[in-house]
Amino acid sequence: MGAFALEIFGLSICIIGWVGVILACALPMWQVSAFIEQNIVVAQVTWEGLWMSCVVQSTGQMQCKVYDSILALPKELQAGRALTVLAAIVGLVALLVTIVGAQCTTCFQGTYVKSRIVLAGGVIYIVAGLLVLIPLCWTANIVINDFFNPHVPSSKKREMGAALYVGWAATALLLVGGVLICVSCPLKGQQAPPVKYSASRRPTTNGEYDKKNYV
């Protein structure tokens, strides 16, 4: 695969991953009710996200409430908010940097700076993926520990929601796309072979070649 195609493919999946990060940040389904023991049959399902909690009735009605206090939230939610928002901002910066250094743009055309810029964009995408991976794994670890903790009541136990899986998929896309963008840089950095120009030798009126053609 050529450097240009590799770069475009990497940038495309990075953009999809960046949108996935924003989606995972906004979805309230980070933790959902666990249907175990006494909770096998329930009339409502509880969703808990970074910004709000929702209660879905068996009739299909849903009521959501934004958390009242930021300081009263658990540490994983506070860190999750900060890191996912930061990852979304870093992803936007990576997109702008990569576009400036992309081969399809005319910025810094024909210089090594262009290759370095797109390399920086790939690295920033990888950083964005690592930033969003931290709150996802932190939340999943807490959910798993509480689920198997016998001291936690069944009504308080939760399972991993769809937002975590969306976030993990987005993280994978950001990491893979960032690596592909970085890999395409050495191919771009190679200089094209110099083009030698030789003047056409045209005979003069007396049938001889002009001496200036040999200079």
XYZ file of N, CA and C in Angstrom:
645
model
N 0.849 -1.197 0.000
C 0.000 0.000 0.000
C 0.878 1.237 0.000
N 0.596 2.200 -0.885
C 1.385 3.401 -0.976
C 1.258 4.276 0.250
N 2.211 5.202 0.370
C 2.219 6.079 1.534
C 0.953 6.926 1.595
N 0.520 7.415 0.430
C -0.679 8.270 0.406
C -1.916 7.486 0.835
N -2.092 6.273 0.283
C -3.252 5.459 0.641
C -3.200 5.050 2.108
N -2.015 4.736 2.612
C -1.862 4.358 4.017
C -2.206 5.520 4.930
N -1.786 6.699 4.537
C -2.075 7.893 5.330
C -3.567 8.203 5.351
N -4.222 8.134 4.200
C -5.649 8.414 4.128
C -6.447 7.380 4.913
N -6.054 6.107 4.804
C -6.755 5.047 5.542
C -6.601 5.243 7.044
N -5.379 5.547 7.480
C -5.157 5.794 8.904
C -5.940 6.991 9.409
N -5.966 8.069 8.626
C -6.709 9.252 9.028
C -8.204 8.971 9.086
N -8.711 8.166 8.160
C -10.142 7.854 8.124
C -10.576 7.099 9.373
N -9.820 6.070 9.753
C -10.231 5.311 10.932
C -9.985 6.098 12.216
N -9.040 7.024 12.193
C -8.841 7.898 13.356
C -10.036 8.828 13.537
N -10.569 9.337 12.447
C -11.748 10.212 12.541
C -12.935 9.423 13.090
N -13.106 8.169 12.626
C -14.186 7.333 13.152
C -13.985 7.083 14.649
N -12.741 6.810 15.038
C -12.448 6.609 16.452
C -12.696 7.857 17.280
N -12.368 9.019 16.725
C -12.602 10.279 17.441
C -14.095 10.519 17.656
N -14.898 10.235 16.644
C -16.357 10.344 16.796
C -16.852 9.343 17.835
N -16.260 8.146 17.855
C -16.635 7.152 18.853
C -16.320 7.608 20.269
N -15.226 8.315 20.451
C -14.885 8.847 21.779
C -15.939 9.842 22.244
N -16.345 10.728 21.351
C -17.381 11.708 21.703
C -18.686 11.001 22.040
N -19.018 9.966 21.264
C -20.245 9.216 21.511
C -20.190 8.492 22.852
N -19.064 7.858 23.148
C -18.923 7.155 24.422
C -18.976 8.116 25.598
N -18.436 9.302 25.415
C -18.471 10.309 26.479
C -19.892 10.763 26.770
N -20.718 10.861 25.741
C -22.080 11.389 25.906
C -23.078 10.330 26.345
N -22.851 9.070 25.986
C -23.823 8.030 26.315
C -23.902 7.807 27.823
N -25.113 7.594 28.354
C -25.257 7.350 29.802
C -25.100 5.888 30.187
N -24.710 5.031 29.265
C -24.689 3.590 29.536
C -23.280 3.099 29.845
N -22.631 3.703 30.821
C -21.344 3.203 31.281
C -21.552 2.036 32.247
N -22.576 2.142 33.076
C -22.938 1.080 34.003
C -24.440 0.850 33.904
N -24.854 -0.414 33.888
C -26.276 -0.742 33.798
C -26.636 -1.731 34.901
N -27.910 -1.830 35.179
C -28.383 -2.715 36.240
C -28.019 -4.165 35.942
N -27.639 -4.892 36.995
C -27.312 -6.313 36.862
C -28.534 -7.132 37.260
N -28.982 -8.007 36.375
C -30.147 -8.846 36.636
C -29.679 -10.158 37.255
N -29.522 -10.152 38.570
C -29.074 -11.339 39.299
C -29.906 -11.506 40.560
N -30.010 -12.718 41.024
C -30.699 -13.060 42.264
C -32.089 -12.434 42.315
N -32.313 -11.519 43.266
C -33.644 -10.928 43.391
C -33.977 -9.980 42.259
N -32.971 -9.578 41.473
C -33.210 -8.593 40.417
C -33.378 -9.241 39.047
N -33.732 -10.531 39.012
C -33.883 -11.195 37.724
C -35.032 -10.585 36.932
N -36.117 -10.296 37.589
C -37.261 -9.672 36.927
C -37.495 -8.319 37.581
N -37.310 -7.283 36.848
C -37.494 -5.926 37.364
C -38.322 -5.126 36.378
N -38.942 -4.079 36.890
C -39.782 -3.236 36.046
C -39.024 -2.060 35.482
N -37.776 -1.885 35.890
C -37.010 -0.750 35.398
C -35.533 -1.104 35.330
N -34.838 -0.395 34.441
C -33.402 -0.585 34.239
C -32.705 0.740 34.519
N -31.619 0.689 35.243
C -30.870 1.897 35.595
C -29.610 2.000 34.748
N -29.442 3.158 34.160
C -28.228 3.465 33.407
C -27.468 4.553 34.146
N -26.163 4.425 34.216
C -25.330 5.446 34.851
C -24.188 5.802 33.911
N -24.059 7.077 33.629
C -23.019 7.559 32.738
C -22.128 8.576 33.413
N -21.350 9.287 32.631
C -20.457 10.309 33.168
C -21.186 11.574 33.556
N -22.297 11.856 32.886
C -22.971 13.132 33.072
C -24.352 13.012 33.690
N -24.976 11.860 33.585
C -26.347 11.698 34.080
C -26.637 10.235 34.351
N -27.729 10.010 35.050
C -28.250 8.661 35.267
C -29.671 8.613 34.724
N -30.033 7.482 34.146
C -31.351 7.325 33.535
C -32.029 6.075 34.073
N -33.336 6.156 34.184
C -34.165 5.027 34.593
C -35.128 4.729 33.451
N -35.044 3.521 32.917
C -35.890 3.112 31.799
C -36.952 2.158 32.326
N -38.207 2.537 32.166
C -39.316 1.706 32.626
C -39.601 0.600 31.615
N -40.275 -0.440 32.081
C -40.649 -1.541 31.191
C -41.631 -1.091 30.119
N -42.307 0.032 30.341
C -43.241 0.568 29.353
C -42.540 1.340 28.241
N -41.230 1.549 28.391
C -40.476 2.277 27.387
C -40.192 3.716 27.764
N -40.774 4.202 28.830
C -40.524 5.571 29.276
C -39.143 5.662 29.931
N -38.476 6.766 29.690
C -37.133 6.966 30.231
C -37.035 8.330 30.886
N -36.490 8.349 32.074
C -36.272 9.583 32.810
C -34.788 9.703 33.133
N -34.225 10.819 32.748
C -32.796 11.061 32.982
C -32.615 12.266 33.891
N -31.587 12.214 34.716
C -31.295 13.294 35.641
C -29.798 13.555 35.644
N -29.432 14.798 35.439
C -28.025 15.201 35.480
C -27.560 15.198 36.931
N -26.327 14.770 37.141
C -25.792 14.736 38.500
C -25.788 16.145 39.094
N -26.212 16.227 40.346
C -26.366 17.536 40.987
C -25.021 18.188 41.296
N -24.097 17.427 41.848
C -22.828 18.008 42.286
C -21.669 17.260 41.649
N -20.703 18.018 41.143
C -19.517 17.401 40.557
C -18.597 16.858 41.644
N -18.442 17.620 42.728
C -17.533 17.213 43.792
C -18.034 15.995 44.546
N -19.353 15.750 44.512
C -19.900 14.594 45.216
C -19.806 13.310 44.411
N -19.353 13.402 43.162
C -19.259 12.220 42.310
C -18.069 11.357 42.729
N -18.121 10.051 42.446
C -16.956 9.189 42.703
C -15.753 9.635 41.875
N -14.591 9.232 42.320
C -13.363 9.661 41.649
C -13.302 9.175 40.209
N -13.823 7.953 39.958
C -13.740 7.439 38.586
C -14.590 8.241 37.617
N -15.721 8.787 38.103
C -16.558 9.609 37.237
C -15.911 10.970 36.975
N -15.324 11.549 38.007
C -14.648 12.832 37.822
C -13.472 12.697 36.857
N -12.682 11.642 37.058
C -11.552 11.420 36.150
C -12.041 11.064 34.753
N -13.131 10.300 34.672
C -13.676 9.932 33.368
C -14.134 11.139 32.582
N -14.791 12.066 33.252
C -15.216 13.300 32.579
C -14.014 14.056 32.028
N -13.028 14.275 32.888
C -11.871 15.079 32.478
C -11.103 14.422 31.340
N -10.861 13.108 31.444
C -10.027 12.435 30.464
C -10.727 12.251 29.124
N -12.026 11.959 29.136
C -12.727 11.788 27.859
C -12.880 13.121 27.125
N -13.168 14.178 27.856
C -13.237 15.495 27.219
C -11.864 15.895 26.687
N -10.827 15.641 27.481
C -9.469 15.950 27.031
C -9.106 15.126 25.801
N -9.513 13.857 25.786
C -9.226 13.003 24.626
C -9.925 13.519 23.374
N -11.162 14.010 23.529
C -11.880 14.561 22.380
C -11.188 15.818 21.850
N -10.695 16.665 22.755
C -9.998 17.877 22.335
C -8.664 17.533 21.665
N -7.949 16.587 22.250
C -6.674 16.158 21.668
C -6.903 15.527 20.295
N -7.992 14.768 20.150
C -8.312 14.199 18.850
C -8.579 15.262 17.797
N -9.235 16.354 18.196
C -9.472 17.453 17.268
C -8.162 18.109 16.855
N -7.266 18.302 17.824
C -5.951 18.876 17.504
C -5.189 17.962 16.556
N -5.258 16.651 16.813
C -4.576 15.696 15.943
C -5.129 15.739 14.524
N -6.440 15.918 14.401
C -7.052 16.005 13.074
C -6.532 17.217 12.312
N -6.480 18.366 12.966
C -5.996 19.579 12.309
C -4.520 19.459 11.927
N -3.723 18.898 12.837
C -2.291 18.753 12.556
C -2.061 17.793 11.394
N -2.797 16.671 11.388
C -2.612 15.687 10.326
C -3.040 16.239 8.973
N -4.117 17.015 8.946
C -4.573 17.600 7.686
C -3.530 18.568 7.134
N -2.901 19.349 8.019
C -1.862 20.280 7.562
C -0.686 19.521 6.946
N -0.323 18.376 7.535
C 0.806 17.625 7.019
C 0.463 16.589 5.968
N -0.822 16.430 5.648
C -1.222 15.408 4.686
C -0.727 15.744 3.287
N -0.557 14.698 2.485
C -0.062 14.894 1.122
C -1.081 15.591 0.227
N -2.361 15.516 0.615
C -3.387 16.125 -0.227
C -3.491 17.629 -0.019
N -2.721 18.188 0.911
C -2.731 19.628 1.129
C -1.435 20.233 0.597
N -1.441 21.532 0.415
C -0.283 22.229 -0.161
C 0.575 22.917 0.886
N 0.262 22.740 2.162
C 1.061 23.381 3.209
C 2.429 22.709 3.309
N 3.495 23.499 3.330
C 4.869 23.005 3.452
C 5.180 21.955 2.384
N 4.694 22.173 1.201
C 4.863 21.194 0.127
C 6.336 21.026 -0.227
N 6.771 19.762 -0.351
C 8.127 19.470 -0.791
C 9.190 19.624 0.265
N 8.818 19.684 1.550
C 9.806 19.825 2.615
C 9.651 18.684 3.615
N 10.728 18.471 4.382
C 10.687 17.448 5.416
C 9.750 17.842 6.555
N 9.480 19.130 6.684
C 8.588 19.597 7.751
C 7.213 18.970 7.606
N 6.750 18.802 6.402
C 5.430 18.228 6.163
C 5.337 16.804 6.723
N 6.394 16.036 6.510
C 6.422 14.676 7.034
C 6.446 14.672 8.557
N 7.188 15.592 9.135
C 7.251 15.673 10.592
C 5.909 16.088 11.183
N 5.188 16.940 10.490
C 3.892 17.390 10.991
C 2.895 16.236 11.039
N 2.820 15.459 9.969
C 1.876 14.344 9.946
C 2.306 13.261 10.943
N 3.599 13.129 11.186
C 4.072 12.206 12.218
C 3.598 12.653 13.594
N 3.657 13.959 13.839
C 3.156 14.491 15.105
C 1.654 14.241 15.245
N 0.917 14.367 14.138
C -0.516 14.094 14.180
C -0.813 12.652 14.558
N -0.037 11.707 14.011
C -0.228 10.308 14.372
C 0.063 10.048 15.834
N 1.118 10.656 16.356
C 1.460 10.480 17.770
C 0.367 11.066 18.662
N -0.175 12.213 18.280
C -1.234 12.834 19.075
C -2.482 11.950 19.079
N -2.784 11.305 17.970
C -3.915 10.375 17.932
C -3.695 9.211 18.902
N -2.480 8.706 18.965
C -2.176 7.626 19.905
C -2.353 8.098 21.344
N -1.915 9.312 21.624
C -2.095 9.875 22.967
C -3.578 9.998 23.312
N -4.393 10.432 22.350
C -5.834 10.540 22.578
C -6.441 9.176 22.908
N -5.989 8.129 22.194
C -6.487 6.788 22.484
C -6.115 6.324 23.879
N -4.905 6.629 24.322
C -4.485 6.234 25.660
C -5.236 7.009 26.731
N -5.541 8.272 26.460
C -6.278 9.078 27.432
C -7.678 8.520 27.691
N -8.374 8.135 26.629
C -9.733 7.615 26.811
C -9.721 6.187 27.330
N -8.606 5.475 27.159
C -8.524 4.096 27.636
C -8.475 4.034 29.166
N -7.904 5.047 29.801
C -7.758 5.039 31.260
C -9.112 4.996 31.970
N -10.049 5.929 31.713
C -11.337 5.864 32.428
C -12.155 4.623 32.068
N -12.017 4.123 30.840
C -12.767 2.930 30.448
C -12.339 1.722 31.279
N -11.037 1.510 31.377
C -10.538 0.365 32.151
C -10.762 0.561 33.645
N -10.666 1.793 34.096
C -10.905 2.081 35.516
C -12.345 1.746 35.889
N -13.287 2.216 35.093
C -14.700 1.935 35.363
C -15.003 0.446 35.255
N -14.462 -0.215 34.241
C -14.698 -1.653 34.081
C -14.145 -2.437 35.261
N -12.997 -2.035 35.768
C -12.407 -2.720 36.923
C -13.293 -2.583 38.161
N -13.844 -1.386 38.380
C -14.725 -1.168 39.531
C -16.000 -1.988 39.404
N -16.571 -2.002 38.201
C -17.808 -2.764 37.985
C -17.581 -4.256 38.238
N -16.479 -4.788 37.750
C -16.193 -6.215 37.922
C -15.943 -6.550 39.385
N -15.178 -5.712 40.081
C -14.891 -5.967 41.499
C -16.160 -5.914 42.340
N -17.020 -4.919 42.081
C -18.269 -4.819 42.843
C -19.210 -5.985 42.534
N -19.177 -6.461 41.284
C -20.074 -7.547 40.898
C -19.749 -8.833 41.668
N -18.473 -9.095 41.862
C -18.065 -10.314 42.559
C -17.815 -10.104 44.047
N -18.082 -8.907 44.528
C -17.911 -8.628 45.957
C -19.171 -9.055 46.714
N -19.076 -10.026 47.610
C -20.281 -10.485 48.311
C -20.865 -9.464 49.272
N -20.089 -8.453 49.632
C -20.569 -7.439 50.568
C -21.403 -6.351 49.881
N -21.391 -6.314 48.558
C -22.183 -5.334 47.816
C -23.570 -5.909 47.577
N -24.643 -5.193 47.962
C -26.002 -5.713 47.743
C -26.292 -5.916 46.258
N -27.171 -6.877 45.978
C -27.500 -7.180 44.581
C -28.097 -5.983 43.865
N -28.846 -5.170 44.593
C -29.472 -4.002 43.967
C -28.457 -2.941 43.578
N -27.261 -3.004 44.181
C -26.222 -2.014 43.893
C -25.212 -2.505 42.860
N -25.289 -3.756 42.496
C -24.332 -4.291 41.531
C -24.688 -3.852 40.122
N -23.674 -3.624 39.336
C -23.852 -3.151 37.973
C -23.069 -4.034 36.998
N -23.403 -3.875 35.720
C -22.676 -4.534 34.648
C -22.144 -3.475 33.690
N -21.181 -3.875 32.878
C -20.592 -2.938 31.924
C -21.590 -2.608 30.828
N -21.763 -1.313 30.581
C -22.731 -0.864 29.589
C -22.147 -0.747 28.196
N -23.007 -0.401 27.260
C -22.606 -0.320 25.851
C -21.587 0.789 25.606
N -21.620 1.854 26.425
C -20.686 2.963 26.220
C -19.244 2.517 26.397
N -18.994 1.571 27.289
C -17.624 1.087 27.483
C -17.120 0.369 26.236
N -17.985 -0.433 25.625
C -17.574 -1.157 24.426
C -17.381 -0.206 23.246
N -18.214 0.827 23.172
C -18.023 1.843 22.133
C -16.692 2.564 22.347
N -16.382 2.859 23.603
C -15.118 3.529 23.908
C -13.917 2.663 23.594
N -14.000 1.369 23.901
C -12.881 0.478 23.583
C -12.677 0.357 22.074
N -13.770 0.267 21.333
C -13.649 0.213 19.878
C -13.032 1.499 19.341
N -13.449 2.642 19.890
C -12.886 3.926 19.463
C -11.407 4.008 19.803
N -11.030 3.490 20.975
C -9.615 3.484 21.364
C -8.783 2.656 20.394
N -9.287 1.479 20.024
C -8.571 0.628 19.083
C -8.388 1.327 17.734
N -9.424 2.014 17.275
C -9.322 2.724 15.996
C -8.301 3.860 16.072
N -8.288 4.579 17.187
C -7.332 5.675 17.330
C -5.898 5.157 17.367
N -5.674 4.076 18.093
C -4.319 3.535 18.187
C -3.842 2.976 16.854
N -4.699 2.192 16.204
C -4.308 1.612 14.916
C -4.131 2.703 13.864
N -5.059 3.644 13.811
C -4.952 4.733 12.845
C -3.733 5.595 13.084
N -3.428 5.884 14.356
C -2.238 6.674 14.655
C -0.958 5.981 14.236
N -0.903 4.655 14.451
C 0.275 3.889 14.033
C 0.414 3.900 12.507
N -0.701 3.744 11.797
C -0.648 3.758 10.335
C -0.168 5.109 9.809
N -0.628 6.177 10.431
C -0.188 7.516 10.015
C 1.312 7.673 10.256
N 1.786 7.186 11.398
C 3.216 7.282 11.691
C 4.042 6.437 10.733
N 3.539 5.256 10.376
C 4.270 4.377 9.476
C 4.392 4.989 8.080
N 3.402 5.768 7.679
C 3.447 6.366 6.343
C 4.464 7.494 6.228
N 4.970 7.987 7.345
C 5.875 9.134 7.308
C 7.237 8.839 6.698
N 7.923 7.724 7.042
C 9.229 7.483 6.408
C 9.158 7.396 4.893
N 8.046 6.854 4.374
C 7.895 6.790 2.924
C 7.774 8.177 2.322
N 7.134 9.065 3.072
C 6.991 10.437 2.567
C 8.289 11.217 2.641
N 9.129 10.852 3.627
C 10.331 11.631 3.841
C 11.396 11.415 2.791
N 11.267 10.374 1.991
C 12.265 10.117 0.975
C 12.190 11.168 -0.127
N 13.329 11.645 -0.503
C 13.371 12.651 -1.559
C 13.246 11.989 -2.915
N 12.591 12.668 -3.809
C 12.478 12.159 -5.172
C 13.817 12.288 -5.865
N 14.147 11.367 -6.719
C 15.442 11.446 -7.417
C 15.522 12.715 -8.240
N 16.692 13.354 -8.259
C 16.829 14.605 -9.010
C 16.607 14.399 -10.500
N 15.941 15.337 -11.089
C 15.657 15.279 -12.529
C 16.725 16.070 -13.269
N 17.446 15.407 -14.161
C 18.491 16.061 -14.947
C 17.905 16.614 -16.234
N 18.286 17.827 -16.525
C 17.779 18.490 -17.732
C 18.907 18.612 -18.733
N 18.642 18.165 -19.890
C 19.629 18.313 -20.966
C 18.962 19.042 -22.129
N 19.628 20.069 -22.602
C 19.064 20.863 -23.690
C 19.055 20.056 -24.978
N 18.053 20.247 -25.744
C 17.959 19.540 -27.029
C 19.012 20.087 -27.982
N 19.662 19.185 -28.664
C 20.723 19.589 -29.578
C 20.133 19.794 -30.966
N 20.097 21.009 -31.382
C 19.548 21.333 -32.693
C 20.683 21.754 -33.641
N 20.689 21.248 -34.805
C 21.752 21.632 -35.750
C 21.571 23.077 -36.198
N 22.708 23.719 -36.486
C 22.677 25.096 -36.983
C 22.424 25.081 -38.481
N 22.467 26.262 -39.071
C 22.172 26.373 -40.502
C 23.213 25.671 -41.363
N 24.451 25.565 -40.853
C 25.491 24.896 -41.621
C 25.553 23.394 -41.368
N 24.575 22.875 -40.601
C 24.501 21.430 -40.370
C 25.274 20.955 -39.170
N 25.981 21.869 -38.456
C 26.720 21.472 -37.268
C 25.917 21.801 -36.013
N 26.231 21.073 -34.906
C 25.563 21.333 -33.633
C 26.183 22.527 -32.940
N 25.336 23.317 -32.335
C 25.812 24.499 -31.615
C 26.620 24.055 -30.410
N 27.754 24.715 -30.176
C 28.617 24.356 -29.060
C 27.974 24.635 -27.710
N 27.009 25.539 -27.647
C 26.399 25.862 -26.366
C 25.581 24.692 -25.807
N 25.237 23.726 -26.684
C 24.493 22.577 -26.225
C 25.338 21.638 -25.382
N 26.651 21.778 -25.465
C 27.557 20.904 -24.723
C 28.056 21.537 -23.442
N 27.599 22.726 -23.095
C 28.045 23.429 -21.902
C 27.262 22.943 -20.708
